[in-house]
Amino acid sequence: MAKLSKVQRHKRTAAILGEVYAILIYAVLYIPIVVMMVFSFNDQRYNYYWNGFTTQWYGKLFHNSALIGSLWYSLIIAVLATVISVVIGTLGALGLKKYEFHGKKLVNNMLYVPIIVPEIVLAVALLIIFMNLGLSLGMGSILIGHCTFCIPYAVVTIKGRISGDGDTLEEASMDLGANRIQTFFRVTLPSIMPGVMSAAFLSFTLSVDDVVMSNMLAGAKNSTLPVLILSMNKSGITPDVNALTTIMILVIVAGMLLSNGVKALVKRRSVV
């Protein structure tokens, strides 16, 4: 076998180091998730150590009204925040791309303020506003808080998708007799749909995962799932929480596989 040259040895070493680095990164990301899923089958109440295999926590999960109630509460807020953020984000991104107006540069720069500013600052500011206006805390206040940081992400994501698009297709659509509304739904929206979907997934994830804003703006009666789990951490998180997160992860993975399967099927049919 011919000896490898110095350049080839360097490339091979770099490739091996890259693979090792990738394995370490994935291990750091996914080993805690695997441990959490394994401990959802642990036959011990507080998960301090492995005590045997059991599936009882999956049965007890659906009898835990506080946990299930907080899950639905979080999902309702996340869906509403996602819809509002995507609608406003789409209109805002299109307006910032297509129209020139005074203060456009200022608006573009101000979009990054809620992204850069620590979330605790926004939460305290909103809490002061609600208290001064005499508004009660609850789902409405949490929803407003979530939209406050989701909308800038949606605008930036969608604006990045349409930044390189021209107006040729829209002008052709209106030249052929379509009005602005028909052009928006039949031409503009389909062309920016990847950006809209990315903004929707990002907004939903940010809303479901939020702790600081939800904790500051929550009422006395209900709390979101992350806030409930945070409060449970003081006395010890029971394995039914692990069971719930395991089910959520499996649903997300199944949705991703189904989405990829549908995309592959559509692509195959389009080629045929």
PDB file of N, CA, C and O in Angstrom, residues 33-103:
ATOM      1  N   ILE A  33     -31.363  13.305  27.215  1.00  0.00           N
ATOM      2  CA  ILE A  33     -32.720  12.952  26.784  1.00  0.00           C
ATOM      3  C   ILE A  33     -32.945  11.454  26.935  1.00  0.00           C
ATOM      4  O   ILE A  33     -34.007  11.005  27.407  1.00  0.00           O
ATOM      5  N   VAL A  34     -31.946  10.665  26.553  1.00  0.00           N
ATOM      6  CA  VAL A  34     -32.066   9.212  26.684  1.00  0.00           C
ATOM      7  C   VAL A  34     -32.185   8.810  28.151  1.00  0.00           C
ATOM      8  O   VAL A  34     -33.011   7.957  28.523  1.00  0.00           O
ATOM      9  N   VAL A  35     -31.372   9.425  29.018  1.00  0.00           N
ATOM     10  CA  VAL A  35     -31.443   9.128  30.461  1.00  0.00           C
ATOM     11  C   VAL A  35     -32.817   9.484  31.007  1.00  0.00           C
ATOM     12  O   VAL A  35     -33.414   8.742  31.798  1.00  0.00           O
ATOM     13  N   MET A  36     -33.343  10.638  30.586  1.00  0.00           N
ATOM     14  CA  MET A  36     -34.674  11.052  31.035  1.00  0.00           C
ATOM     15  C   MET A  36     -35.740  10.048  30.600  1.00  0.00           C
ATOM     16  O   MET A  36     -36.638   9.685  31.388  1.00  0.00           O
ATOM     17  N   MET A  37     -35.651   9.555  29.364  1.00  0.00           N
ATOM     18  CA  MET A  37     -36.616   8.580  28.875  1.00  0.00           C
ATOM     19  C   MET A  37     -36.480   7.254  29.621  1.00  0.00           C
ATOM     20  O   MET A  37     -37.484   6.615  29.956  1.00  0.00           O
ATOM     21  N   VAL A  38     -35.258   6.841  29.896  1.00  0.00           N
ATOM     22  CA  VAL A  38     -35.042   5.585  30.628  1.00  0.00           C
ATOM     23  C   VAL A  38     -35.625   5.674  32.034  1.00  0.00           C
ATOM     24  O   VAL A  38     -36.289   4.745  32.518  1.00  0.00           O
ATOM     25  N   PHE A  39     -35.434   6.805  32.692  1.00  0.00           N
ATOM     26  CA  PHE A  39     -35.915   6.962  34.066  1.00  0.00           C
ATOM     27  C   PHE A  39     -37.427   7.157  34.142  1.00  0.00           C
ATOM     28  O   PHE A  39     -37.968   7.204  35.246  1.00  0.00           O
ATOM     29  N   SER A  40     -38.099   7.272  32.990  1.00  0.00           N
ATOM     30  CA  SER A  40     -39.564   7.262  33.029  1.00  0.00           C
ATOM     31  C   SER A  40     -40.095   5.869  33.333  1.00  0.00           C
ATOM     32  O   SER A  40     -41.278   5.706  33.645  1.00  0.00           O
ATOM     33  N   PHE A  41     -39.221   4.864  33.266  1.00  0.00           N
ATOM     34  CA  PHE A  41     -39.587   3.484  33.608  1.00  0.00           C
ATOM     35  C   PHE A  41     -38.993   3.053  34.954  1.00  0.00           C
ATOM     36  O   PHE A  41     -38.976   1.865  35.275  1.00  0.00           O
ATOM     37  N   ASN A  42     -38.508   4.009  35.718  1.00  0.00           N
ATOM     38  CA  ASN A  42     -37.855   3.687  36.981  1.00  0.00           C
ATOM     39  C   ASN A  42     -38.891   3.438  38.078  1.00  0.00           C
ATOM     40  O   ASN A  42     -39.834   4.213  38.254  1.00  0.00           O
ATOM     41  N   ASP A  43     -38.709   2.388  38.827  1.00  0.00           N
ATOM     42  CA  ASP A  43     -39.635   2.025  39.904  1.00  0.00           C
ATOM     43  C   ASP A  43     -39.222   2.717  41.202  1.00  0.00           C
ATOM     44  O   ASP A  43     -38.928   2.077  42.212  1.00  0.00           O
ATOM     45  N   GLN A  44     -39.172   4.040  41.137  1.00  0.00           N
ATOM     46  CA  GLN A  44     -38.878   4.843  42.319  1.00  0.00           C
ATOM     47  C   GLN A  44     -39.519   6.215  42.135  1.00  0.00           C
ATOM     48  O   GLN A  44     -39.540   6.750  41.019  1.00  0.00           O
ATOM     49  N   ARG A  45     -40.011   6.788  43.185  1.00  0.00           N
ATOM     50  CA  ARG A  45     -40.825   7.996  43.059  1.00  0.00           C
ATOM     51  C   ARG A  45     -40.013   9.220  42.669  1.00  0.00           C
ATOM     52  O   ARG A  45     -40.475  10.062  41.903  1.00  0.00           O
ATOM     53  N   TYR A  46     -38.800   9.370  43.173  1.00  0.00           N
ATOM     54  CA  TYR A  46     -38.064  10.608  42.959  1.00  0.00           C
ATOM     55  C   TYR A  46     -36.823  10.456  42.090  1.00  0.00           C
ATOM     56  O   TYR A  46     -36.026  11.379  41.982  1.00  0.00           O
ATOM     57  N   ASN A  47     -36.611   9.307  41.487  1.00  0.00           N
ATOM     58  CA  ASN A  47     -35.566   9.143  40.469  1.00  0.00           C
ATOM     59  C   ASN A  47     -34.156   9.468  40.961  1.00  0.00           C
ATOM     60  O   ASN A  47     -33.345  10.019  40.215  1.00  0.00           O
ATOM     61  N   TYR A  48     -33.860   9.132  42.209  1.00  0.00           N
ATOM     62  CA  TYR A  48     -32.506   9.370  42.691  1.00  0.00           C
ATOM     63  C   TYR A  48     -31.535   8.312  42.172  1.00  0.00           C
ATOM     64  O   TYR A  48     -30.350   8.590  41.971  1.00  0.00           O
ATOM     65  N   TYR A  49     -32.025   7.100  41.958  1.00  0.00           N
ATOM     66  CA  TYR A  49     -31.196   6.022  41.418  1.00  0.00           C
ATOM     67  C   TYR A  49     -32.141   5.011  40.789  1.00  0.00           C
ATOM     68  O   TYR A  49     -33.362   5.035  40.993  1.00  0.00           O
ATOM     69  N   TRP A  50     -31.580   4.102  39.988  1.00  0.00           N
ATOM     70  CA  TRP A  50     -32.389   3.093  39.305  1.00  0.00           C
ATOM     71  C   TRP A  50     -32.802   2.009  40.295  1.00  0.00           C
ATOM     72  O   TRP A  50     -31.975   1.429  40.991  1.00  0.00           O
ATOM     73  N   ASN A  51     -34.108   1.739  40.340  1.00  0.00           N
ATOM     74  CA  ASN A  51     -34.630   0.804  41.325  1.00  0.00           C
ATOM     75  C   ASN A  51     -35.417  -0.343  40.694  1.00  0.00           C
ATOM     76  O   ASN A  51     -35.996  -1.148  41.410  1.00  0.00           O
ATOM     77  N   GLY A  52     -35.418  -0.425  39.362  1.00  0.00           N
ATOM     78  CA  GLY A  52     -36.165  -1.481  38.696  1.00  0.00           C
ATOM     79  C   GLY A  52     -37.075  -0.933  37.616  1.00  0.00           C
ATOM     80  O   GLY A  52     -37.344   0.269  37.550  1.00  0.00           O
ATOM     81  N   PHE A  53     -37.545  -1.826  36.762  1.00  0.00           N
ATOM     82  CA  PHE A  53     -38.353  -1.435  35.600  1.00  0.00           C
ATOM     83  C   PHE A  53     -39.836  -1.475  35.955  1.00  0.00           C
ATOM     84  O   PHE A  53     -40.314  -2.413  36.591  1.00  0.00           O
ATOM     85  N   THR A  54     -40.565  -0.435  35.508  1.00  0.00           N
ATOM     86  CA  THR A  54     -42.012  -0.393  35.678  1.00  0.00           C
ATOM     87  C   THR A  54     -42.610   0.570  34.652  1.00  0.00           C
ATOM     88  O   THR A  54     -41.939   1.492  34.184  1.00  0.00           O
ATOM     89  N   THR A  55     -43.873   0.334  34.310  1.00  0.00           N
ATOM     90  CA  THR A  55     -44.610   1.234  33.408  1.00  0.00           C
ATOM     91  C   THR A  55     -45.737   1.959  34.139  1.00  0.00           C
ATOM     92  O   THR A  55     -46.589   2.568  33.506  1.00  0.00           O
ATOM     93  N   GLN A  56     -45.723   1.912  35.456  1.00  0.00           N
ATOM     94  CA  GLN A  56     -46.827   2.480  36.227  1.00  0.00           C
ATOM     95  C   GLN A  56     -46.959   3.982  36.051  1.00  0.00           C
ATOM     96  O   GLN A  56     -48.066   4.537  36.137  1.00  0.00           O
ATOM     97  N   TRP A  57     -45.843   4.676  35.772  1.00  0.00           N
ATOM     98  CA  TRP A  57     -45.899   6.132  35.689  1.00  0.00           C
ATOM     99  C   TRP A  57     -46.663   6.609  34.463  1.00  0.00           C
ATOM    100  O   TRP A  57     -47.207   7.719  34.475  1.00  0.00           O
ATOM    101  N   TYR A  58     -46.703   5.792  33.420  1.00  0.00           N
ATOM    102  CA  TYR A  58     -47.491   6.164  32.247  1.00  0.00           C
ATOM    103  C   TYR A  58     -48.982   6.076  32.545  1.00  0.00           C
ATOM    104  O   TYR A  58     -49.781   6.828  31.981  1.00  0.00           O
ATOM    105  N   GLY A  59     -49.363   5.168  33.414  1.00  0.00           N
ATOM    106  CA  GLY A  59     -50.755   5.103  33.835  1.00  0.00           C
ATOM    107  C   GLY A  59     -51.106   6.229  34.789  1.00  0.00           C
ATOM    108  O   GLY A  59     -52.175   6.845  34.693  1.00  0.00           O
ATOM    109  N   LYS A  60     -50.194   6.519  35.739  1.00  0.00           N
ATOM    110  CA  LYS A  60     -50.445   7.583  36.700  1.00  0.00           C
ATOM    111  C   LYS A  60     -50.406   8.963  36.053  1.00  0.00           C
ATOM    112  O   LYS A  60     -51.002   9.910  36.593  1.00  0.00           O
ATOM    113  N   LEU A  61     -49.704   9.077  34.925  1.00  0.00           N
ATOM    114  CA  LEU A  61     -49.618  10.368  34.243  1.00  0.00           C
ATOM    115  C   LEU A  61     -50.995  10.915  33.918  1.00  0.00           C
ATOM    116  O   LEU A  61     -51.288  12.096  34.136  1.00  0.00           O
ATOM    117  N   PHE A  62     -51.872  10.063  33.386  1.00  0.00           N
ATOM    118  CA  PHE A  62     -53.187  10.522  32.928  1.00  0.00           C
ATOM    119  C   PHE A  62     -54.150  10.746  34.094  1.00  0.00           C
ATOM    120  O   PHE A  62     -55.270  11.213  33.877  1.00  0.00           O
ATOM    121  N   HIS A  63     -53.730  10.419  35.314  1.00  0.00           N
ATOM    122  CA  HIS A  63     -54.524  10.723  36.496  1.00  0.00           C
ATOM    123  C   HIS A  63     -53.971  11.933  37.249  1.00  0.00           C
ATOM    124  O   HIS A  63     -54.526  12.321  38.277  1.00  0.00           O
ATOM    125  N   ASN A  64     -52.883  12.509  36.723  1.00  0.00           N
ATOM    126  CA  ASN A  64     -52.298  13.703  37.320  1.00  0.00           C
ATOM    127  C   ASN A  64     -52.954  14.923  36.667  1.00  0.00           C
ATOM    128  O   ASN A  64     -52.507  15.411  35.630  1.00  0.00           O
ATOM    129  N   SER A  65     -54.013  15.408  37.272  1.00  0.00           N
ATOM    130  CA  SER A  65     -54.787  16.496  36.662  1.00  0.00           C
ATOM    131  C   SER A  65     -53.977  17.785  36.551  1.00  0.00           C
ATOM    132  O   SER A  65     -54.138  18.544  35.586  1.00  0.00           O
ATOM    133  N   ALA A  66     -53.098  18.056  37.521  1.00  0.00           N
ATOM    134  CA  ALA A  66     -52.293  19.278  37.477  1.00  0.00           C
ATOM    135  C   ALA A  66     -51.339  19.263  36.282  1.00  0.00           C
ATOM    136  O   ALA A  66     -51.193  20.265  35.568  1.00  0.00           O
ATOM    137  N   LEU A  67     -50.697  18.120  36.044  1.00  0.00           N
ATOM    138  CA  LEU A  67     -49.734  18.008  34.951  1.00  0.00           C
ATOM    139  C   LEU A  67     -50.430  18.083  33.597  1.00  0.00           C
ATOM    140  O   LEU A  67     -50.000  18.834  32.701  1.00  0.00           O
ATOM    141  N   ILE A  68     -51.511  17.336  33.432  1.00  0.00           N
ATOM    142  CA  ILE A  68     -52.237  17.350  32.163  1.00  0.00           C
ATOM    143  C   ILE A  68     -52.868  18.718  31.914  1.00  0.00           C
ATOM    144  O   ILE A  68     -52.860  19.240  30.787  1.00  0.00           O
ATOM    145  N   GLY A  69     -53.418  19.339  32.979  1.00  0.00           N
ATOM    146  CA  GLY A  69     -54.001  20.667  32.825  1.00  0.00           C
ATOM    147  C   GLY A  69     -52.984  21.706  32.397  1.00  0.00           C
ATOM    148  O   GLY A  69     -53.250  22.544  31.536  1.00  0.00           O
ATOM    149  N   SER A  70     -51.786  21.644  32.987  1.00  0.00           N
ATOM    150  CA  SER A  70     -50.721  22.581  32.610  1.00  0.00           C
ATOM    151  C   SER A  70     -50.256  22.342  31.181  1.00  0.00           C
ATOM    152  O   SER A  70     -49.923  23.292  30.457  1.00  0.00           O
ATOM    153  N   LEU A  71     -50.253  21.080  30.757  1.00  0.00           N
ATOM    154  CA  LEU A  71     -49.872  20.774  29.381  1.00  0.00           C
ATOM    155  C   LEU A  71     -50.847  21.404  28.399  1.00  0.00           C
ATOM    156  O   LEU A  71     -50.428  22.067  27.440  1.00  0.00           O
ATOM    157  N   TRP A  72     -52.143  21.206  28.621  1.00  0.00           N
ATOM    158  CA  TRP A  72     -53.137  21.801  27.723  1.00  0.00           C
ATOM    159  C   TRP A  72     -53.077  23.324  27.778  1.00  0.00           C
ATOM    160  O   TRP A  72     -53.244  24.002  26.755  1.00  0.00           O
ATOM    161  N   TYR A  73     -52.863  23.868  28.942  1.00  0.00           N
ATOM    162  CA  TYR A  73     -52.747  25.318  29.110  1.00  0.00           C
ATOM    163  C   TYR A  73     -51.578  25.861  28.282  1.00  0.00           C
ATOM    164  O   TYR A  73     -51.710  26.872  27.579  1.00  0.00           O
ATOM    165  N   SER A  74     -50.455  25.170  28.338  1.00  0.00           N
ATOM    166  CA  SER A  74     -49.280  25.576  27.561  1.00  0.00           C
ATOM    167  C   SER A  74     -49.533  25.458  26.065  1.00  0.00           C
ATOM    168  O   SER A  74     -49.145  26.336  25.286  1.00  0.00           O
ATOM    169  N   LEU A  75     -50.178  24.356  25.654  1.00  0.00           N
ATOM    170  CA  LEU A  75     -50.425  24.152  24.228  1.00  0.00           C
ATOM    171  C   LEU A  75     -51.384  25.192  23.665  1.00  0.00           C
ATOM    172  O   LEU A  75     -51.190  25.687  22.543  1.00  0.00           O
ATOM    173  N   ILE A  76     -52.429  25.535  24.421  1.00  0.00           N
ATOM    174  CA  ILE A  76     -53.379  26.553  23.955  1.00  0.00           C
ATOM    175  C   ILE A  76     -52.677  27.892  23.778  1.00  0.00           C
ATOM    176  O   ILE A  76     -52.837  28.573  22.753  1.00  0.00           O
ATOM    177  N   ILE A  77     -51.883  28.288  24.771  1.00  0.00           N
ATOM    178  CA  ILE A  77     -51.152  29.559  24.673  1.00  0.00           C
ATOM    179  C   ILE A  77     -50.168  29.524  23.510  1.00  0.00           C
ATOM    180  O   ILE A  77     -50.039  30.500  22.756  1.00  0.00           O
ATOM    181  N   ALA A  78     -49.470  28.390  23.344  1.00  0.00           N
ATOM    182  CA  ALA A  78     -48.473  28.285  22.270  1.00  0.00           C
ATOM    183  C   ALA A  78     -49.121  28.366  20.898  1.00  0.00           C
ATOM    184  O   ALA A  78     -48.601  29.026  19.988  1.00  0.00           O
ATOM    185  N   VAL A  79     -50.266  27.709  20.717  1.00  0.00           N
ATOM    186  CA  VAL A  79     -50.957  27.747  19.425  1.00  0.00           C
ATOM    187  C   VAL A  79     -51.430  29.164  19.123  1.00  0.00           C
ATOM    188  O   VAL A  79     -51.255  29.677  18.006  1.00  0.00           O
ATOM    189  N   LEU A  80     -52.047  29.819  20.102  1.00  0.00           N
ATOM    190  CA  LEU A  80     -52.523  31.190  19.896  1.00  0.00           C
ATOM    191  C   LEU A  80     -51.357  32.139  19.617  1.00  0.00           C
ATOM    192  O   LEU A  80     -51.434  32.981  18.703  1.00  0.00           O
ATOM    193  N   ALA A  81     -50.283  32.010  20.386  1.00  0.00           N
ATOM    194  CA  ALA A  81     -49.114  32.866  20.169  1.00  0.00           C
ATOM    195  C   ALA A  81     -48.506  32.625  18.797  1.00  0.00           C
ATOM    196  O   ALA A  81     -48.058  33.568  18.128  1.00  0.00           O
ATOM    197  N   THR A  82     -48.499  31.372  18.358  1.00  0.00           N
ATOM    198  CA  THR A  82     -47.950  31.045  17.041  1.00  0.00           C
ATOM    199  C   THR A  82     -48.777  31.659  15.927  1.00  0.00           C
ATOM    200  O   THR A  82     -48.238  32.266  14.987  1.00  0.00           O
ATOM    201  N   VAL A  83     -50.095  31.520  16.009  1.00  0.00           N
ATOM    202  CA  VAL A  83     -50.978  32.081  14.978  1.00  0.00           C
ATOM    203  C   VAL A  83     -50.827  33.594  14.906  1.00  0.00           C
ATOM    204  O   VAL A  83     -50.660  34.179  13.820  1.00  0.00           O
ATOM    205  N   ILE A  84     -50.893  34.255  16.062  1.00  0.00           N
ATOM    206  CA  ILE A  84     -50.776  35.718  16.089  1.00  0.00           C
ATOM    207  C   ILE A  84     -49.413  36.163  15.575  1.00  0.00           C
ATOM    208  O   ILE A  84     -49.305  37.093  14.766  1.00  0.00           O
ATOM    209  N   SER A  85     -48.353  35.496  16.013  1.00  0.00           N
ATOM    210  CA  SER A  85     -46.996  35.886  15.620  1.00  0.00           C
ATOM    211  C   SER A  85     -46.766  35.682  14.127  1.00  0.00           C
ATOM    212  O   SER A  85     -46.142  36.523  13.470  1.00  0.00           O
ATOM    213  N   VAL A  86     -47.281  34.575  13.576  1.00  0.00           N
ATOM    214  CA  VAL A  86     -47.076  34.297  12.154  1.00  0.00           C
ATOM    215  C   VAL A  86     -47.860  35.280  11.295  1.00  0.00           C
ATOM    216  O   VAL A  86     -47.349  35.775  10.279  1.00  0.00           O
ATOM    217  N   VAL A  87     -49.091  35.590  11.682  1.00  0.00           N
ATOM    218  CA  VAL A  87     -49.892  36.544  10.905  1.00  0.00           C
ATOM    219  C   VAL A  87     -49.234  37.921  10.916  1.00  0.00           C
ATOM    220  O   VAL A  87     -49.017  38.533   9.863  1.00  0.00           O
ATOM    221  N   ILE A  88     -48.914  38.419  12.107  1.00  0.00           N
ATOM    222  CA  ILE A  88     -48.275  39.734  12.199  1.00  0.00           C
ATOM    223  C   ILE A  88     -46.883  39.704  11.578  1.00  0.00           C
ATOM    224  O   ILE A  88     -46.470  40.654  10.897  1.00  0.00           O
ATOM    225  N   GLY A  89     -46.157  38.611  11.786  1.00  0.00           N
ATOM    226  CA  GLY A  89     -44.819  38.501  11.227  1.00  0.00           C
ATOM    227  C   GLY A  89     -44.819  38.482   9.709  1.00  0.00           C
ATOM    228  O   GLY A  89     -43.962  39.098   9.067  1.00  0.00           O
ATOM    229  N   THR A  90     -45.790  37.792   9.117  1.00  0.00           N
ATOM    230  CA  THR A  90     -45.883  37.750   7.652  1.00  0.00           C
ATOM    231  C   THR A  90     -46.190  39.125   7.088  1.00  0.00           C
ATOM    232  O   THR A  90     -45.536  39.586   6.138  1.00  0.00           O
ATOM    233  N   LEU A  91     -47.205  39.791   7.662  1.00  0.00           N
ATOM    234  CA  LEU A  91     -47.555  41.134   7.187  1.00  0.00           C
ATOM    235  C   LEU A  91     -46.413  42.113   7.414  1.00  0.00           C
ATOM    236  O   LEU A  91     -46.112  42.945   6.546  1.00  0.00           O
ATOM    237  N   GLY A  92     -45.760  42.023   8.574  1.00  0.00           N
ATOM    238  CA  GLY A  92     -44.647  42.919   8.849  1.00  0.00           C
ATOM    239  C   GLY A  92     -43.463  42.694   7.935  1.00  0.00           C
ATOM    240  O   GLY A  92     -42.842  43.651   7.453  1.00  0.00           O
ATOM    241  N   ALA A  93     -43.138  41.435   7.670  1.00  0.00           N
ATOM    242  CA  ALA A  93     -42.007  41.126   6.794  1.00  0.00           C
ATOM    243  C   ALA A  93     -42.267  41.603   5.371  1.00  0.00           C
ATOM    244  O   ALA A  93     -41.385  42.175   4.721  1.00  0.00           O
ATOM    245  N   LEU A  94     -43.489  41.383   4.873  1.00  0.00           N
ATOM    246  CA  LEU A  94     -43.833  41.844   3.524  1.00  0.00           C
ATOM    247  C   LEU A  94     -43.820  43.368   3.447  1.00  0.00           C
ATOM    248  O   LEU A  94     -43.365  43.948   2.458  1.00  0.00           O
ATOM    249  N   GLY A  95     -44.335  44.018   4.492  1.00  0.00           N
ATOM    250  CA  GLY A  95     -44.338  45.477   4.497  1.00  0.00           C
ATOM    251  C   GLY A  95     -42.936  46.053   4.519  1.00  0.00           C
ATOM    252  O   GLY A  95     -42.640  47.029   3.819  1.00  0.00           O
ATOM    253  N   LEU A  96     -42.053  45.443   5.313  1.00  0.00           N
ATOM    254  CA  LEU A  96     -40.676  45.938   5.382  1.00  0.00           C
ATOM    255  C   LEU A  96     -39.908  45.670   4.098  1.00  0.00           C
ATOM    256  O   LEU A  96     -38.948  46.373   3.787  1.00  0.00           O
ATOM    257  N   LYS A  97     -40.319  44.660   3.341  1.00  0.00           N
ATOM    258  CA  LYS A  97     -39.623  44.348   2.095  1.00  0.00           C
ATOM    259  C   LYS A  97     -40.126  45.189   0.932  1.00  0.00           C
ATOM    260  O   LYS A  97     -39.347  45.686   0.118  1.00  0.00           O
ATOM    261  N   LYS A  98     -41.440  45.388   0.841  1.00  0.00           N
ATOM    262  CA  LYS A  98     -42.012  45.938  -0.379  1.00  0.00           C
ATOM    263  C   LYS A  98     -42.221  47.452  -0.340  1.00  0.00           C
ATOM    264  O   LYS A  98     -42.363  48.075  -1.378  1.00  0.00           O
ATOM    265  N   TYR A  99     -42.273  48.042   0.849  1.00  0.00           N
ATOM    266  CA  TYR A  99     -42.650  49.446   0.945  1.00  0.00           C
ATOM    267  C   TYR A  99     -41.549  50.258   1.601  1.00  0.00           C
ATOM    268  O   TYR A  99     -40.831  49.777   2.477  1.00  0.00           O
ATOM    269  N   GLU A 100     -41.453  51.509   1.148  1.00  0.00           N
ATOM    270  CA  GLU A 100     -40.525  52.462   1.733  1.00  0.00           C
ATOM    271  C   GLU A 100     -41.321  53.492   2.523  1.00  0.00           C
ATOM    272  O   GLU A 100     -42.320  54.019   2.050  1.00  0.00           O
ATOM    273  N   PHE A 101     -40.904  53.760   3.748  1.00  0.00           N
ATOM    274  CA  PHE A 101     -41.607  54.721   4.593  1.00  0.00           C
ATOM    275  C   PHE A 101     -40.624  55.307   5.587  1.00  0.00           C
ATOM    276  O   PHE A 101     -39.542  54.737   5.834  1.00  0.00           O
ATOM    277  N   HIS A 102     -41.011  56.437   6.159  1.00  0.00           N
ATOM    278  CA  HIS A 102     -40.148  57.078   7.142  1.00  0.00           C
ATOM    279  C   HIS A 102     -40.048  56.212   8.397  1.00  0.00           C
ATOM    280  O   HIS A 102     -41.046  55.717   8.909  1.00  0.00           O
ATOM    281  N   GLY A 103     -38.850  56.032   8.864  1.00  0.00           N
ATOM    282  CA  GLY A 103     -38.634  55.224  10.060  1.00  0.00           C
ATOM    283  C   GLY A 103     -38.463  53.748   9.777  1.00  0.00           C
ATOM    284  O   GLY A 103     -38.436  52.947  10.719  1.00  0.00           O
TER     285      GLY A 103
END
